[in-house]
XYZ file of C-alpha atoms in Angstrom:
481
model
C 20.509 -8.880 43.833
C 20.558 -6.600 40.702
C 18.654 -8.040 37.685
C 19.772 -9.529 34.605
C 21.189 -7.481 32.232
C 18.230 -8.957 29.551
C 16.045 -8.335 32.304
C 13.247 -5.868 32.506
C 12.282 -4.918 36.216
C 8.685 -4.611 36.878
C 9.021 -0.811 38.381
C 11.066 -0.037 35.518
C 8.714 -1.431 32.759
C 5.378 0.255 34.825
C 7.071 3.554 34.129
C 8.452 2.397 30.152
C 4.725 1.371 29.734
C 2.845 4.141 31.618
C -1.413 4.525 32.408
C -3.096 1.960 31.023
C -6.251 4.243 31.313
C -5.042 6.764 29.085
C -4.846 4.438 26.277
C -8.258 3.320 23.950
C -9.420 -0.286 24.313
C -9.202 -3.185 26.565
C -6.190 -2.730 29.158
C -4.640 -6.077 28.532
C -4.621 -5.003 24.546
C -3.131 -1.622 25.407
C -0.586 -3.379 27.353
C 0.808 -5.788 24.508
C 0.115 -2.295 22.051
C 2.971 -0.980 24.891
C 5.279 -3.457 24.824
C 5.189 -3.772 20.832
C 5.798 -0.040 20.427
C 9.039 -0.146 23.012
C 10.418 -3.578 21.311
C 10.168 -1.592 18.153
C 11.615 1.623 19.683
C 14.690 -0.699 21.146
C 13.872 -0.531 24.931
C 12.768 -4.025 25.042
C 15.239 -5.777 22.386
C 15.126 -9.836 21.556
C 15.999 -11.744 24.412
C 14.354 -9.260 27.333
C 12.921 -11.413 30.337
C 9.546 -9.652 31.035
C 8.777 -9.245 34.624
C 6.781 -11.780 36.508
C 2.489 -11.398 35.647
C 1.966 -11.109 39.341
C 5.156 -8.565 39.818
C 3.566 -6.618 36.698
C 0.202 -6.770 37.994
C 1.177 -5.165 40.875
C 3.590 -2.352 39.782
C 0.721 -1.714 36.870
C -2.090 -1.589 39.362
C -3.908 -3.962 37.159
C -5.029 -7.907 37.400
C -3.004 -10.741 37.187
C -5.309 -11.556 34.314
C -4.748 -8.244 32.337
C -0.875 -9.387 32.057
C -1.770 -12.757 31.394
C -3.753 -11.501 28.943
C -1.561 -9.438 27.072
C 1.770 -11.672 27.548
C -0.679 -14.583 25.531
C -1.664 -12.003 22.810
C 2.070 -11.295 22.188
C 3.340 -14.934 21.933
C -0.136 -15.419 19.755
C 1.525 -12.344 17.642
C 5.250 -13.405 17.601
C 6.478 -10.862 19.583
C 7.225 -12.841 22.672
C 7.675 -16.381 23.766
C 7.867 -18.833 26.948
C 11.031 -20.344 27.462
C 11.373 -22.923 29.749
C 13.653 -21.353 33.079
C 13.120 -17.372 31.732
C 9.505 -17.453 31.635
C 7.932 -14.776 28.863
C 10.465 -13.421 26.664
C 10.802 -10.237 23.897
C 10.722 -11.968 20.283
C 11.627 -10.211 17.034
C 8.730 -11.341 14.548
C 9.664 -13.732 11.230
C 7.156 -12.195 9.457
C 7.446 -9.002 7.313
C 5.599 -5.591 7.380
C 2.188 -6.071 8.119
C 0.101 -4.330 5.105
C -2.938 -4.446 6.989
C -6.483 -3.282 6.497
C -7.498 0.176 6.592
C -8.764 1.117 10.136
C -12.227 2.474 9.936
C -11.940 4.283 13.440
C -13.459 7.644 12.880
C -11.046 9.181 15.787
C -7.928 7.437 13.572
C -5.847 9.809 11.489
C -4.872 7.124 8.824
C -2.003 7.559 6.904
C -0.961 3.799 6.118
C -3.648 3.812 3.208
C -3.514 6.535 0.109
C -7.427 6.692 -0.181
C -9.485 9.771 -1.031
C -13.021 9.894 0.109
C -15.762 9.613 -2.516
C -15.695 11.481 -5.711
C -18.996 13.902 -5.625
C -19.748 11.899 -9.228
C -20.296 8.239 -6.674
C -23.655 9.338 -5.655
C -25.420 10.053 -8.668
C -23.920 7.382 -10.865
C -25.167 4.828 -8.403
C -28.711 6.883 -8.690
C -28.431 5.988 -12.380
C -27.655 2.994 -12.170
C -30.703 1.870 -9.933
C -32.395 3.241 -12.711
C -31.223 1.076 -15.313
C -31.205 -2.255 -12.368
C -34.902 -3.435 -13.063
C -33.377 -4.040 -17.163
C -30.671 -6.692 -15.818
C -33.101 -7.980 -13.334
C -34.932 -10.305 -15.457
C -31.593 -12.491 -16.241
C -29.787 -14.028 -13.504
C -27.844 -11.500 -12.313
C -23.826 -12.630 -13.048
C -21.899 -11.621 -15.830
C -18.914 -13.080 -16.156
C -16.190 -11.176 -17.412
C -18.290 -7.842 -16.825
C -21.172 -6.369 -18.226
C -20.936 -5.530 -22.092
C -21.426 -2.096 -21.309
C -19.025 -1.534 -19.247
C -16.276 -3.828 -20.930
C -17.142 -1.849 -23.986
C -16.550 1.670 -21.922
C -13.569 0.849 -20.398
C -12.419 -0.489 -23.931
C -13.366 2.946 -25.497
C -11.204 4.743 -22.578
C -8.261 3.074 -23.535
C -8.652 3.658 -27.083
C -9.355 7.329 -26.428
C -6.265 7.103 -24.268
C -4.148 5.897 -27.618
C -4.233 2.206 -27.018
C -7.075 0.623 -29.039
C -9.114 -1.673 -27.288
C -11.933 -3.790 -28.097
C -14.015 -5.054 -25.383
C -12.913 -8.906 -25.811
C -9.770 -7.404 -24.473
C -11.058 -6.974 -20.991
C -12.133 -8.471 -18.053
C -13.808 -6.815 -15.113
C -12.865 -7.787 -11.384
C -13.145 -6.843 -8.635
C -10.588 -4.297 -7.621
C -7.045 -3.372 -9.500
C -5.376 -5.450 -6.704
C -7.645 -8.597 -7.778
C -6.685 -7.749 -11.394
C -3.078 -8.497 -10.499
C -4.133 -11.549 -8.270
C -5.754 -12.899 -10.658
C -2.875 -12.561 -13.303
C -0.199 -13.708 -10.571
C -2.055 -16.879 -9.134
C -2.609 -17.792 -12.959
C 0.348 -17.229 -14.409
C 3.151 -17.827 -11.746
C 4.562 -20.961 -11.230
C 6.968 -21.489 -7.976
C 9.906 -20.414 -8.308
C 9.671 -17.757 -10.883
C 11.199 -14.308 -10.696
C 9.498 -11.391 -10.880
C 11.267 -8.079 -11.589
C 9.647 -5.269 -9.271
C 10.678 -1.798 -8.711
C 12.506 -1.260 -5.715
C 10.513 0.513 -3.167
C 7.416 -0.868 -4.853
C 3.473 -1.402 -3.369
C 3.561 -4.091 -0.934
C 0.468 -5.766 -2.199
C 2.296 -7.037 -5.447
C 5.496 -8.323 -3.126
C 2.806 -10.215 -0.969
C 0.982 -11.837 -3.941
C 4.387 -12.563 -5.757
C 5.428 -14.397 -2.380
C 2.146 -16.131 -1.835
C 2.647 -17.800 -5.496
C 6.075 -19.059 -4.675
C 7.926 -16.668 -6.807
C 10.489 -14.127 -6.013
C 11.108 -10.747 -6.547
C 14.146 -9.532 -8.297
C 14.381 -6.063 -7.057
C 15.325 -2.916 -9.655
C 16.389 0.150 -7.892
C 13.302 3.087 -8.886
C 14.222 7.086 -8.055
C 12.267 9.988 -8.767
C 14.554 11.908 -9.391
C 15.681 9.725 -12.583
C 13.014 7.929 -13.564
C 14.735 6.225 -16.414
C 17.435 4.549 -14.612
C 15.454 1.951 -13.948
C 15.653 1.086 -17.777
C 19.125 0.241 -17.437
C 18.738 -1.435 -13.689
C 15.791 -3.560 -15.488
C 17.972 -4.776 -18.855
C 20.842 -6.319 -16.340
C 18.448 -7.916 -13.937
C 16.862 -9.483 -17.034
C 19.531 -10.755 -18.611
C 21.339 -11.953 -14.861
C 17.859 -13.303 -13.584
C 16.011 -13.989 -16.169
C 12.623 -13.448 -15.116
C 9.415 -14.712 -16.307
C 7.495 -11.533 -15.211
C 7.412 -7.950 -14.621
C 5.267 -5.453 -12.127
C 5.364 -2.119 -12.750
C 3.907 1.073 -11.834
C 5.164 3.275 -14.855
C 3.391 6.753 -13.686
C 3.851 7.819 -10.319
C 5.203 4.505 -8.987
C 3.668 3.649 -5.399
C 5.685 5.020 -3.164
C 8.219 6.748 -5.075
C 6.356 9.301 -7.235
C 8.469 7.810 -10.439
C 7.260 8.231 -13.685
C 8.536 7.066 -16.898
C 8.958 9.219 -20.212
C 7.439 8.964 -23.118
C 11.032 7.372 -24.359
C 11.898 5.604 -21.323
C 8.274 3.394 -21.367
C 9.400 2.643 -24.751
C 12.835 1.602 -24.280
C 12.157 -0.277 -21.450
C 8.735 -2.032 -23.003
C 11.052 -2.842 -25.920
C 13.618 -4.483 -23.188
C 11.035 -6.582 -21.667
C 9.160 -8.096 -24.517
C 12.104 -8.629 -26.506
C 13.261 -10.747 -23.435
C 9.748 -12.539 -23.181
C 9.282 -10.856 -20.093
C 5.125 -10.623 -19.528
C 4.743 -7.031 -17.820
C 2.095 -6.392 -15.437
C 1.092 -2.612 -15.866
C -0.635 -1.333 -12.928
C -2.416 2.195 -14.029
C -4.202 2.956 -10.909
C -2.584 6.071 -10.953
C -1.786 6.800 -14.393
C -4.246 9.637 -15.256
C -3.397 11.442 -11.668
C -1.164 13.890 -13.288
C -1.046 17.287 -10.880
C 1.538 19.294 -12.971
C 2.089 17.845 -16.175
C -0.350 16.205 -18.852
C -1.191 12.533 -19.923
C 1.526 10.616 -21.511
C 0.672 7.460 -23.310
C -0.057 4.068 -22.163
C 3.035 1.986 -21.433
C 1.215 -0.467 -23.258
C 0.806 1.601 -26.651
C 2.565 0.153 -29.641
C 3.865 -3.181 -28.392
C 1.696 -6.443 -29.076
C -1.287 -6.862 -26.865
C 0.186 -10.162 -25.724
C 3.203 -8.416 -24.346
C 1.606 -6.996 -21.588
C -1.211 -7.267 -19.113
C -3.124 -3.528 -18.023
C -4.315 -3.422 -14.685
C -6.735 -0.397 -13.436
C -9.494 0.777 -11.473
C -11.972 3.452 -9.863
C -10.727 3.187 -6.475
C -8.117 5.870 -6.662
C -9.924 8.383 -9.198
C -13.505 7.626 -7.452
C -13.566 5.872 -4.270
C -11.801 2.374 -2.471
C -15.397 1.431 -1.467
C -16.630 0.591 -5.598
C -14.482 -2.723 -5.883
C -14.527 -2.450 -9.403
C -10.971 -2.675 -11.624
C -9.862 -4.099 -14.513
C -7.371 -6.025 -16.898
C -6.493 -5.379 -20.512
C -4.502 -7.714 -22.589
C -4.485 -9.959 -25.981
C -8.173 -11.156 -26.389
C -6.849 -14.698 -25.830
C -5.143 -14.367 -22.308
C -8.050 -12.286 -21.448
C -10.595 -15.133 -22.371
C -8.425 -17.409 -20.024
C -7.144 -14.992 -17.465
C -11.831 -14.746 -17.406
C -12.194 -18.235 -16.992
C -9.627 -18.711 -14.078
C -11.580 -15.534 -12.354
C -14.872 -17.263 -13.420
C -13.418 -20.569 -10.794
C -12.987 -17.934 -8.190
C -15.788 -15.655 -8.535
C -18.929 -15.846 -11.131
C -19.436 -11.710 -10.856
C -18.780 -8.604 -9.327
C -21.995 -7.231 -8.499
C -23.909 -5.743 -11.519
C -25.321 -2.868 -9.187
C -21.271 -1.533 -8.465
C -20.844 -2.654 -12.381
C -23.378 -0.415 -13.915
C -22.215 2.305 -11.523
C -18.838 2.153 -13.070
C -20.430 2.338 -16.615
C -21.086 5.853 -15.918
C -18.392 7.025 -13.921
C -16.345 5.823 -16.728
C -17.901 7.374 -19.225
C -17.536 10.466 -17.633
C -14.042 10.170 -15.694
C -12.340 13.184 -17.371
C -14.613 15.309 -15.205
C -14.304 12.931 -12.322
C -10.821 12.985 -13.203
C -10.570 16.645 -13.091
C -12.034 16.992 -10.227
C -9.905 14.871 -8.162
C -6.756 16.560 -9.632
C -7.905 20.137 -8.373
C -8.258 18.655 -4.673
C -5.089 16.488 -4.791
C -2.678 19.293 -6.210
C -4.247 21.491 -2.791
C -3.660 18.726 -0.126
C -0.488 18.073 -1.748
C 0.943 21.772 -1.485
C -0.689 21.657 2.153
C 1.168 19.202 2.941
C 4.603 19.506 1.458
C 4.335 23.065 3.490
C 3.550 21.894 6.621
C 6.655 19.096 6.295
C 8.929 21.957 4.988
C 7.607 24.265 8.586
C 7.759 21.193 11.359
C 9.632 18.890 10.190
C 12.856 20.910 7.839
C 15.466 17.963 8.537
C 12.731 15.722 6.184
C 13.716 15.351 2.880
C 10.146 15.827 0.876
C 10.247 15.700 -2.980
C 7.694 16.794 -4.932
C 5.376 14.641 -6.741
C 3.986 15.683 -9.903
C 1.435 13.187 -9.846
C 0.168 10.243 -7.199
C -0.813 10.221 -4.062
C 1.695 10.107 -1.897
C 5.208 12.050 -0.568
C 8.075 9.589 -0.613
C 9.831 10.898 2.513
C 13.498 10.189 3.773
C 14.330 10.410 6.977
C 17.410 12.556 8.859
C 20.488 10.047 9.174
C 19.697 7.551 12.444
C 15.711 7.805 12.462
C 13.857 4.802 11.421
C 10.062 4.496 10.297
C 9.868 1.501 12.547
C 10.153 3.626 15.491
C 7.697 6.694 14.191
C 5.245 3.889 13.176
C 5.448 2.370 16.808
C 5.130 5.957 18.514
C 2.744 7.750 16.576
C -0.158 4.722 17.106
C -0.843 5.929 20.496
C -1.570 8.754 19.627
C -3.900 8.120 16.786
C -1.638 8.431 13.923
C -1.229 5.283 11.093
C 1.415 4.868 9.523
C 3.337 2.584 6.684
C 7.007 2.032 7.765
C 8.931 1.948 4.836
C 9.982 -1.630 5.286
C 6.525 -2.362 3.644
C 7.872 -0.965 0.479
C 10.416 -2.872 -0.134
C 12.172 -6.251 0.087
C 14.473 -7.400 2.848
C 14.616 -4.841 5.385
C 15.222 -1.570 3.165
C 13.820 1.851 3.184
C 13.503 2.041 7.052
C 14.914 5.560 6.567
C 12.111 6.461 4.665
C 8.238 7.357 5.159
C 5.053 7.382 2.496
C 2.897 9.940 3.557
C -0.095 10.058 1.562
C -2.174 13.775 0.835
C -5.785 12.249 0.475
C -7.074 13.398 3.945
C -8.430 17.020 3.908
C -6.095 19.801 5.099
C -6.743 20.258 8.356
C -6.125 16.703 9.189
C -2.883 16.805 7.454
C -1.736 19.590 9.367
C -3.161 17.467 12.678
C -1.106 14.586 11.952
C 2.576 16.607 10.637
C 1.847 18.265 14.048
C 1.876 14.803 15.939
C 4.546 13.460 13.579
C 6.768 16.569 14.333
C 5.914 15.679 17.981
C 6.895 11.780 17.865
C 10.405 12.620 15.850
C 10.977 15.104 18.320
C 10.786 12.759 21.326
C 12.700 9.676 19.278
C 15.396 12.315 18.691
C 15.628 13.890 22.007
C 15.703 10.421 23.694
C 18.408 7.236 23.643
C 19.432 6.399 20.225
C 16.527 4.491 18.825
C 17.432 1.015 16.772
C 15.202 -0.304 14.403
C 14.029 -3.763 15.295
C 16.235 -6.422 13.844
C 13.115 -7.849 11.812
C 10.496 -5.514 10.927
C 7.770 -5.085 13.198
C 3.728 -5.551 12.346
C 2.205 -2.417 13.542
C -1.804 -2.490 14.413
């Protein structure tokens, strides 16, 4: 008797699946990775009875245990489920986009993360600053709010950047993203609205969600950055909402940046509104082919907005050291919520990040010279394998905001390039609901030979997806590991 049609045959999901040797780690793990990838490529949709464990087993070549295995890592995951008279069944997972930790697999090519390895500057700055450690070492060793030196360096950056800053005005943490969890744990109360662009980093949708609030999405294009002034002035006055993220240069993953008249108007749209904005700057002073513009901050009270920045883009992820900047009163309580959480980041990384910011316009440059050349290597390499890819180029950033020929979906690349060593982001991540699947962020911060390794595997997965059965995106976006 023929099987269901929900029904996935043992033979034929031995041959959807394929050697179970071929693939890295445990087999029961590379089984589950399997199914994930094919309920994400459409082959196994929601509903699909999988075959028997023993059957399985036996068409597989494998243990009973290695299907037991993996059927109880994907109902622990959400991707499948026991129902009672159809045994284990293909789920669609509730949850969104998985924005997962960097994989630290030297054999990975990861592209999920936009992180540059180590400025040459790391090294001796930390050399310094075990220099200076045996002065601090006499006190306790916290330093709550940062270290004087460095508050007062950072301060001193942004006043040289034509915002001026005195140190009261800042608080050290540790990281730009636990800058903006500290201000959005603080300040959020549930059910607020937060205006976001729209695709926008997924970090700041995560910690908006994990405070209760909601995001009131504003369309963000790179191509006319300062539309989004007039998308933000009707969602304010339609939604009213009591905050504002924004990434005004080079917006994460768009490439957007705002004029010089644009960050005015729409600073002057927000605070007349009483709309707090939360500036992240990670990126700001990543300009590749034009020059600095000013803070979005510059000219509007310091209580109208909160500054959020960092070393991990312009030096390296691995010195957890950021920053806020605001009126010297929210900054003295934004510091004494972070002091509940955390009594210091630790003084070693802080007096390390004295002297890198001190000297960051040579860091700076630096990292500019190597960006603009990974960029150009890999905008060509998109433009030779893959011409149907629509690539704009970024004047600044670290990232290509990609869109996809009509019909492919990131979900699927994501899910085929993973066996193969390539991470990606789908484009799901960067946005609310279940947008952008049509596009891809590809970051340029690996060196050029590995970018031309992974557009050569890319090419290869879009070139299978498009020569096979239609490929749907899953229903719900799909976590991929």
């Amino acid at each position: 008797m023929p099987p269901a049609p929900d029904q996935s045959t043992a033979a034929e999901l031995a041959g959807l699946v394929g050697p179970l040797g071929d693939l890295p780690g445990p087999r029961y793990a590379a089984l589950a990775r399997r199914v994930r990838e094919l309920a994400a490529l459409g082959q196994l949709p929601p509903g699909t009875r999988l075959p028997a464990e023993r059957d399985l087993a036996a068409a597989l070549a494998v243990s009973r245990v290695t299907v037991a295995s993996a059927y109880r890592l994907l109902r622990e995951e959400g991707h499948a489920s026991t129902r009672h008279g159809a045994g284990t069944v293909v789920e669609a997972p509730t949850a969104e986009p998985v924005w997962g930790a960097p994989s630290t697999d030297p054999t990975i090519l990861e592209l999920a993360h936009a992180a540059p390895e180590a400025a040459p500057q790391l090294l001796p700055a930390y050399r310094e600053a075990l220099e200076r450690l045996p002065a601090v070492c006499a006190g306790h060793g916290y330093a709550p709010g940062g270290l004087p030196e460095l508050r007062a360096a950072i301060a001193d950056r942004y006043t040289t950047r034509g915002l001026p800053t005195d140190p009261e005005q800042v608080v050290v943490t540790a990281g730009t993203g636990d800058a903006t969890a500290l201000v959005l744990e603080t300040l959020l109360q549930p059910g607020d609205r937060v205006l976001v662009e729209h695709p926008t980093y997924p970090g700041a949708v995560a910690l908006v969600g994990a405070a209760g609030a909601r995001c009131v999405p504003v369309a963000v294009d790179a191509a006319d950055p300062d539309a989004l002034v007039g998308g933000a002035h009707i969602a304010v006055r339609q939604s009213s909402p009591r905050m504002a993220f924004l990434m005004p240069d080079f917006s994460n993953p768009s490439g957007a940046r705002l004029s010089t008249t644009g960050r005015r108007r729409l600073a002057a749209t927000l605070w007349q509104q009483g709309v707090l904005t939360v500036v992240d700057e990670v990126t700001a002073e990543l300009y590749l082919d034009d020059g600095p513009l000013p803070p979005y901050a510059a000219g509007l009270p310091d209580a109208a907005t909160v500054t959020v920045g960092g070393l991990s883009k312009a030096v390296w992820g691995g010195l957890r050291v950021g920053w806020l900047r605001t009126d010297a009163a929210l900054a003295a309580s934004l510091g004494t919520a972070l002091g509940r959480r955390q009594l210091s980041v630790g003084l070693l990384d802080q007096l390390a990040a004295a002297v890198l910011v001190r000297d960051l316009d040579a860091v700076l440059e630096g990292r500019r010279a190597l960006l603009r050349e990974r960029r150009d290597v890999l905008l060509a390499e998109i433009a030779q394998r893959l011409p149907e890819w629509t690539a704009p180029r970024p004047r600044g950033g670290l990232s290509v905001w990609c869109g996809l020929p009509r019909g492919s979906s990131s979900a699927a690349l994501a899910a085929a390039a993973a066996p193969l060593g390539l991470v990606l982001a789908e484009g799901r991540a960067f946005g609310t609901g279940t947008a952008f699947d049509d596009h891809l962020r590809l970051p340029f911060t690996l060196p050029a030979a590995d970018l031309r390794t992974a557009v050569a595997a890319l090419a290869s997965v879009d070139a299978a997806l498009r020569s096979g059965p239609a490929v749907r995106s899953p229903a719900r976006p799909v976590s991929v590991v």
